[in-house]
Short mmCIF file of N, CA and C in Angstrom, two decimals:
data_model
loop_
_atom_site.label_atom_id
_atom_site.label_comp_id
_atom_site.label_asym_id
_atom_site.label_seq_id
_atom_site.Cartn_x
_atom_site.Cartn_y
_atom_site.Cartn_z
N MET A 205 -5.76 18.64 42.85
CA MET A 205 -5.37 17.36 43.08
C MET A 205 -6.51 16.53 43.00
N ALA A 206 -7.74 17.11 43.05
CA ALA A 206 -8.98 16.04 42.93
C ALA A 206 -9.17 16.20 41.59
N PHE A 207 -9.12 17.34 40.80
CA PHE A 207 -9.40 17.43 39.37
C PHE A 207 -8.97 16.72 38.66
N PHE A 208 -7.44 16.80 39.09
CA PHE A 208 -6.35 15.53 38.33
C PHE A 208 -6.63 14.20 38.73
N VAL A 209 -7.40 13.67 39.73
CA VAL A 209 -7.82 12.46 40.07
C VAL A 209 -9.22 12.19 38.62
N LYS A 210 -10.08 13.05 39.26
CA LYS A 210 -11.13 12.83 38.51
C LYS A 210 -10.99 12.82 36.91
N SER A 211 -10.00 13.74 36.09
CA SER A 211 -9.84 13.73 34.85
C SER A 211 -9.12 12.52 34.21
N MET A 212 -8.27 12.06 35.03
CA MET A 212 -7.44 10.56 34.88
C MET A 212 -8.42 9.59 34.56
N ILE A 213 -9.30 9.46 35.76
CA ILE A 213 -10.56 8.01 35.89
C ILE A 213 -10.92 8.24 34.62
N SER A 214 -11.81 9.70 34.71
CA SER A 214 -12.93 9.71 33.27
C SER A 214 -12.37 9.79 32.32
N SER A 215 -11.08 9.57 31.90
CA SER A 215 -10.52 9.59 30.56
C SER A 215 -9.99 7.94 30.58
N GLN A 216 -10.19 7.19 31.61
CA GLN A 216 -9.79 5.58 31.71
C GLN A 216 -11.06 5.18 31.42
N VAL A 217 -11.93 5.58 31.84
CA VAL A 217 -13.43 5.28 31.57
C VAL A 217 -13.91 5.38 30.25
N LYS A 218 -13.65 6.37 29.60
CA LYS A 218 -13.96 6.60 28.32
C LYS A 218 -13.42 5.55 27.43
N ASN A 219 -12.07 5.29 27.74
CA ASN A 219 -11.26 4.35 26.97
C ASN A 219 -11.95 2.80 26.87
N LEU A 220 -12.50 2.95 28.43
CA LEU A 220 -12.85 1.19 28.42
C LEU A 220 -14.51 1.28 27.48
N GLY A 221 -14.93 1.97 27.40
CA GLY A 221 -16.15 2.19 26.64
C GLY A 221 -17.57 2.24 27.58
N LEU A 222 -17.13 2.51 29.04
CA LEU A 222 -18.76 2.38 29.84
C LEU A 222 -19.24 3.54 29.94
N GLY A 223 -19.28 4.60 28.99
CA GLY A 223 -19.85 5.48 29.13
C GLY A 223 -18.85 6.91 28.98
N GLY A 224 -20.12 8.07 29.25
CA GLY A 224 -19.04 9.50 29.12
C GLY A 224 -18.57 9.69 28.04
N GLY A 225 -18.34 9.13 26.74
CA GLY A 225 -17.82 9.19 25.95
C GLY A 225 -18.78 9.56 24.75
N SER A 226 -19.79 10.07 25.16
CA SER A 226 -21.12 9.75 24.19
C SER A 226 -20.74 11.41 23.11
N GLU A 227 -20.18 12.20 23.98
CA GLU A 227 -19.83 13.56 23.04
C GLU A 227 -18.89 13.42 21.89
N GLU A 228 -18.08 12.89 22.45
CA GLU A 228 -16.78 12.53 21.54
C GLU A 228 -17.18 11.46 20.51
N SER A 229 -17.67 10.65 20.70
CA SER A 229 -18.40 9.79 19.47
C SER A 229 -19.16 10.30 18.33
N LYS A 230 -20.02 11.29 19.00
CA LYS A 230 -20.88 12.43 17.95
C LYS A 230 -20.06 12.95 16.91
N GLU A 231 -18.98 13.71 17.63
CA GLU A 231 -18.12 14.53 17.62
C GLU A 231 -17.29 13.80 16.00
N GLU A 232 -16.58 12.63 16.37
CA GLU A 232 -15.74 11.81 15.48
C GLU A 232 -16.67 11.34 14.41
N GLY A 233 -17.64 10.55 14.34
CA GLY A 233 -17.99 9.64 13.45
C GLY A 233 -18.84 10.32 13.07
N GLY A 234 -19.43 11.35 13.02
CA GLY A 234 -21.37 11.87 12.99
C GLY A 234 -21.71 10.87 11.91
N THR A 235 -21.15 10.70 10.61
CA THR A 235 -21.85 10.40 9.48
C THR A 235 -20.88 9.07 9.16
N SER A 236 -21.79 7.95 8.16
CA SER A 236 -21.52 7.11 7.92
C SER A 236 -21.02 7.37 6.15
N ASP A 237 -21.68 8.52 5.63
CA ASP A 237 -21.04 8.65 4.48
C ASP A 237 -19.90 9.09 3.86
N PRO A 238 -19.09 8.25 3.37
CA PRO A 238 -17.28 8.35 3.22
C PRO A 238 -16.99 9.83 2.34
N ALA A 239 -18.25 10.32 1.58
CA ALA A 239 -18.33 11.30 0.62
C ALA A 239 -18.59 12.43 1.64
N ALA A 240 -18.78 12.33 2.61
CA ALA A 240 -18.77 13.91 3.56
C ALA A 240 -17.68 13.82 4.22
N ALA A 241 -17.43 12.65 4.73
CA ALA A 241 -15.73 12.54 5.43
C ALA A 241 -14.90 13.32 4.52
N HIS A 242 -14.85 13.25 3.11
CA HIS A 242 -14.23 14.02 2.72
C HIS A 242 -14.47 15.51 2.38
N GLY A 243 -15.49 15.81 2.67
CA GLY A 243 -15.96 17.43 2.32
C GLY A 243 -16.41 17.27 1.04
N MET A 244 -16.94 16.64 0.67
CA MET A 244 -17.56 16.76 -0.75
C MET A 244 -19.10 16.06 -1.06
N THR A 245 -19.50 16.56 -1.89
CA THR A 245 -20.98 16.26 -2.25
C THR A 245 -20.81 14.41 -2.68
N ARG A 246 -21.82 13.80 -2.85
CA ARG A 246 -21.98 12.34 -3.09
C ARG A 246 -21.52 12.27 -4.96
N GLU A 247 -21.90 13.14 -5.53
CA GLU A 247 -21.73 12.99 -7.02
C GLU A 247 -20.13 13.58 -7.15
N GLU A 248 -19.57 14.56 -6.22
CA GLU A 248 -18.25 14.83 -6.42
C GLU A 248 -17.34 13.72 -6.15
N TYR A 249 -17.49 12.74 -5.38
CA TYR A 249 -17.42 11.62 -4.29
C TYR A 249 -17.35 10.75 -5.58
N GLU A 250 -18.21 10.30 -6.14
CA GLU A 250 -18.38 9.18 -6.99
C GLU A 250 -17.08 9.55 -8.20
N GLU A 251 -16.98 11.08 -9.09
CA GLU A 251 -16.30 11.42 -9.69
C GLU A 251 -15.21 11.09 -9.61
N TYR A 252 -14.60 11.05 -8.60
CA TYR A 252 -13.08 11.26 -7.49
C TYR A 252 -12.82 9.61 -7.53
N GLN A 253 -13.81 9.09 -7.24
CA GLN A 253 -13.50 7.69 -6.76
C GLN A 253 -13.04 7.27 -8.74
N LYS A 254 -14.09 7.32 -9.58
CA LYS A 254 -13.81 6.90 -11.00
C LYS A 254 -12.52 7.45 -11.54
N GLN A 255 -12.11 8.65 -11.11
CA GLN A 255 -10.88 8.94 -11.31
C GLN A 255 -9.78 8.22 -10.79
N MET A 256 -9.66 8.23 -9.70
CA MET A 256 -8.81 7.60 -8.97
C MET A 256 -8.57 5.95 -9.37
N ILE A 257 -9.77 5.15 -10.19
CA ILE A 257 -9.92 3.85 -10.48
C ILE A 257 -9.02 3.83 -11.79
N GLU A 258 -9.20 5.08 -12.45
CA GLU A 258 -8.94 4.98 -13.91
C GLU A 258 -7.23 5.44 -13.78
N GLU A 259 -6.88 6.34 -12.68
CA GLU A 259 -5.31 6.72 -12.57
C GLU A 259 -4.51 5.20 -12.14
N LYS A 260 -5.50 4.38 -11.28
CA LYS A 260 -4.46 3.18 -10.84
C LYS A 260 -4.27 2.24 -12.06
N MET A 261 -5.61 2.07 -13.32
CA MET A 261 -5.24 1.30 -14.53
C MET A 261 -4.20 1.91 -15.16
N GLU A 262 -3.96 3.34 -15.19
CA GLU A 262 -2.78 3.86 -16.00
C GLU A 262 -1.71 3.45 -15.06
N ARG A 263 -1.59 3.49 -14.33
CA ARG A 263 -0.45 2.97 -13.62
C ARG A 263 0.01 1.79 -13.99
N ASP A 264 -1.08 0.85 -13.20
CA ASP A 264 -0.88 -0.77 -13.53
C ASP A 264 -0.55 -1.00 -15.02
N ALA A 265 -1.11 -0.85 -16.10
CA ALA A 265 -0.96 -0.76 -17.39
C ALA A 265 0.76 -0.12 -17.40
N ALA A 266 1.52 0.82 -17.26
CA ALA A 266 2.64 1.23 -17.45
C ALA A 266 3.31 0.46 -16.53
N PHE A 267 2.99 -0.07 -15.37
CA PHE A 267 4.23 -0.72 -14.65
C PHE A 267 4.12 -2.24 -15.36
N ALA A 268 3.18 -2.79 -16.38
CA ALA A 268 3.07 -3.84 -16.70
C ALA A 268 3.99 -3.81 -18.02
N GLN A 269 3.93 -2.74 -18.83
CA GLN A 269 4.93 -2.45 -20.15
C GLN A 269 6.12 -2.09 -19.56
N LYS A 270 6.19 -1.70 -18.38
CA LYS A 270 7.80 -1.61 -18.23
C LYS A 270 8.29 -3.02 -18.07
N LYS A 271 7.36 -3.93 -17.13
CA LYS A 271 8.01 -5.15 -16.41
C LYS A 271 8.08 -6.08 -17.85
N ALA A 272 7.37 -6.05 -18.97
CA ALA A 272 7.64 -6.73 -20.15
C ALA A 272 8.82 -5.95 -20.89
N GLU A 273 9.32 -4.71 -20.81
CA GLU A 273 10.26 -4.54 -21.59
C GLU A 273 11.34 -4.98 -20.82
N ARG A 274 11.14 -4.74 -19.72
CA ARG A 274 12.54 -5.56 -18.82
C ARG A 274 12.94 -6.82 -19.04
N ALA A 275 11.80 -7.77 -19.24
CA ALA A 275 11.87 -9.09 -19.20
C ALA A 275 12.11 -9.31 -21.07
N CYS A 276 12.10 -8.56 -21.60
CA CYS A 276 12.51 -9.31 -23.00
C CYS A 276 14.20 -8.32 -23.33
N LEU A 277 14.35 -7.38 -22.70
CA LEU A 277 16.15 -7.30 -22.17
C LEU A 277 16.66 -8.16 -21.65
N ARG A 278 16.14 -9.01 -20.80
CA ARG A 278 17.28 -9.69 -19.79
C ARG A 278 17.28 -10.93 -20.56
N VAL A 279 15.94 -11.38 -21.57
CA VAL A 279 16.26 -12.26 -22.68
C VAL A 279 16.82 -12.35 -23.12
N HIS A 280 17.60 -10.93 -23.92
CA HIS A 280 18.06 -10.59 -24.95
C HIS A 280 19.25 -11.08 -24.69
N LEU A 281 19.93 -10.05 -23.49
CA LEU A 281 21.26 -10.17 -22.77
C LEU A 281 21.72 -11.77 -22.80
N ARG A 282 20.46 -12.69 -22.12
CA ARG A 282 21.25 -13.80 -21.99
C ARG A 282 21.61 -14.30 -23.19
N GLU A 283 20.48 -14.36 -24.08
CA GLU A 283 20.47 -14.96 -25.10
C GLU A 283 22.48 -14.27 -25.96
N LYS A 284 22.36 -12.89 -26.09
CA LYS A 284 23.37 -12.53 -26.53
C LYS A 284 24.83 -12.87 -25.98
N TYR A 285 24.94 -13.20 -24.88
CA TYR A 285 26.29 -13.11 -23.57
C TYR A 285 26.21 -14.98 -22.95
N ARG A 286 24.92 -15.77 -23.79
CA ARG A 286 25.14 -17.28 -23.34
C ARG A 286 24.88 -17.44 -21.96
N LEU A 287 24.36 -16.64 -21.27
CA LEU A 287 24.21 -16.72 -19.94
C LEU A 287 22.96 -17.93 -19.27
N PRO A 288 23.35 -18.42 -18.51
CA PRO A 288 22.38 -19.41 -18.25
C PRO A 288 21.03 -18.43 -17.25
N LYS A 289 19.98 -19.62 -17.54
CA LYS A 289 18.95 -18.76 -16.87
C LYS A 289 19.23 -18.87 -15.36
N ARG A 290 18.85 -18.69 -14.24
CA ARG A 290 19.35 -19.20 -12.87
C ARG A 290 18.06 -18.20 -11.99
N THR A 291 17.13 -19.30 -11.15
CA THR A 291 16.41 -19.05 -10.22
C THR A 291 17.28 -18.25 -9.01
N GLY A 292 16.61 -17.83 -8.12
CA GLY A 292 16.73 -16.68 -7.10
C GLY A 292 17.73 -17.83 -6.19
N ASN A 293 16.96 -19.69 -5.82
CA ASN A 293 17.39 -19.99 -5.08
C ASN A 293 18.93 -20.87 -6.00
N SER A 294 19.11 -21.02 -7.17
CA SER A 294 19.89 -22.06 -7.48
C SER A 294 21.21 -21.03 -7.26
N LEU A 295 20.72 -19.38 -7.69
CA LEU A 295 21.62 -18.65 -7.73
C LEU A 295 22.46 -18.89 -6.27
N TYR A 296 22.12 -18.87 -4.87
CA TYR A 296 22.38 -18.55 -3.68
C TYR A 296 23.11 -19.80 -3.17
N LYS A 297 22.53 -20.80 -3.97
CA LYS A 297 23.32 -22.83 -3.55
C LYS A 297 24.40 -22.42 -4.32
N SER A 298 24.64 -22.10 -5.62
CA SER A 298 25.90 -22.16 -6.53
C SER A 298 27.04 -21.10 -5.73
N ALA A 299 26.50 -19.66 -5.14
CA ALA A 299 27.28 -19.05 -4.44
C ALA A 299 27.82 -19.81 -3.40
N PHE A 300 26.73 -20.53 -2.52
CA PHE A 300 27.27 -21.09 -1.70
C PHE A 300 28.37 -22.23 -1.48
N LEU A 301 28.35 -23.38 -3.03
CA LEU A 301 29.21 -24.39 -3.15
C LEU A 301 30.42 -23.40 -3.56
N GLU A 302 30.39 -22.48 -4.49
CA GLU A 302 31.67 -21.80 -4.53
C GLU A 302 32.34 -21.32 -3.67
N CYS A 303 31.80 -21.08 -2.40
CA CYS A 303 32.55 -20.39 -1.21
C CYS A 303 32.97 -21.35 -0.36
N SER A 304 32.08 -22.83 -0.24
CA SER A 304 32.41 -23.62 0.43
C SER A 304 33.42 -24.78 0.13
N GLY A 305 34.04 -24.30 -1.32
CA GLY A 305 35.23 -25.48 -2.34
C GLY A 305 34.35 -26.62 -2.99
N GLY A 306 33.14 -27.07 -2.63
CA GLY A 306 32.53 -28.00 -3.02
C GLY A 306 31.83 -28.02 -4.24
#
């Protein structure tokens, strides 16, 4: 019973940051180097970061290309079927007016 009470109190003291948690803090964040945190050398980590940036740029370029294609298709369909260009807000207003009879 005494062990249980002592462990409860010590865990609460550690959570408050009043001491007793020095061993855990050394084990958790012993280094501030992000490469060591990922288990890589500094050169490997820099190469990894460059690769991630390049992949992100490729994804962004592909997304922009698809977005432009969709916009072009929307314009083409509006012209073909003579559809009015509506913003999201006016679409809701016109649907509300149709439902309310006004």
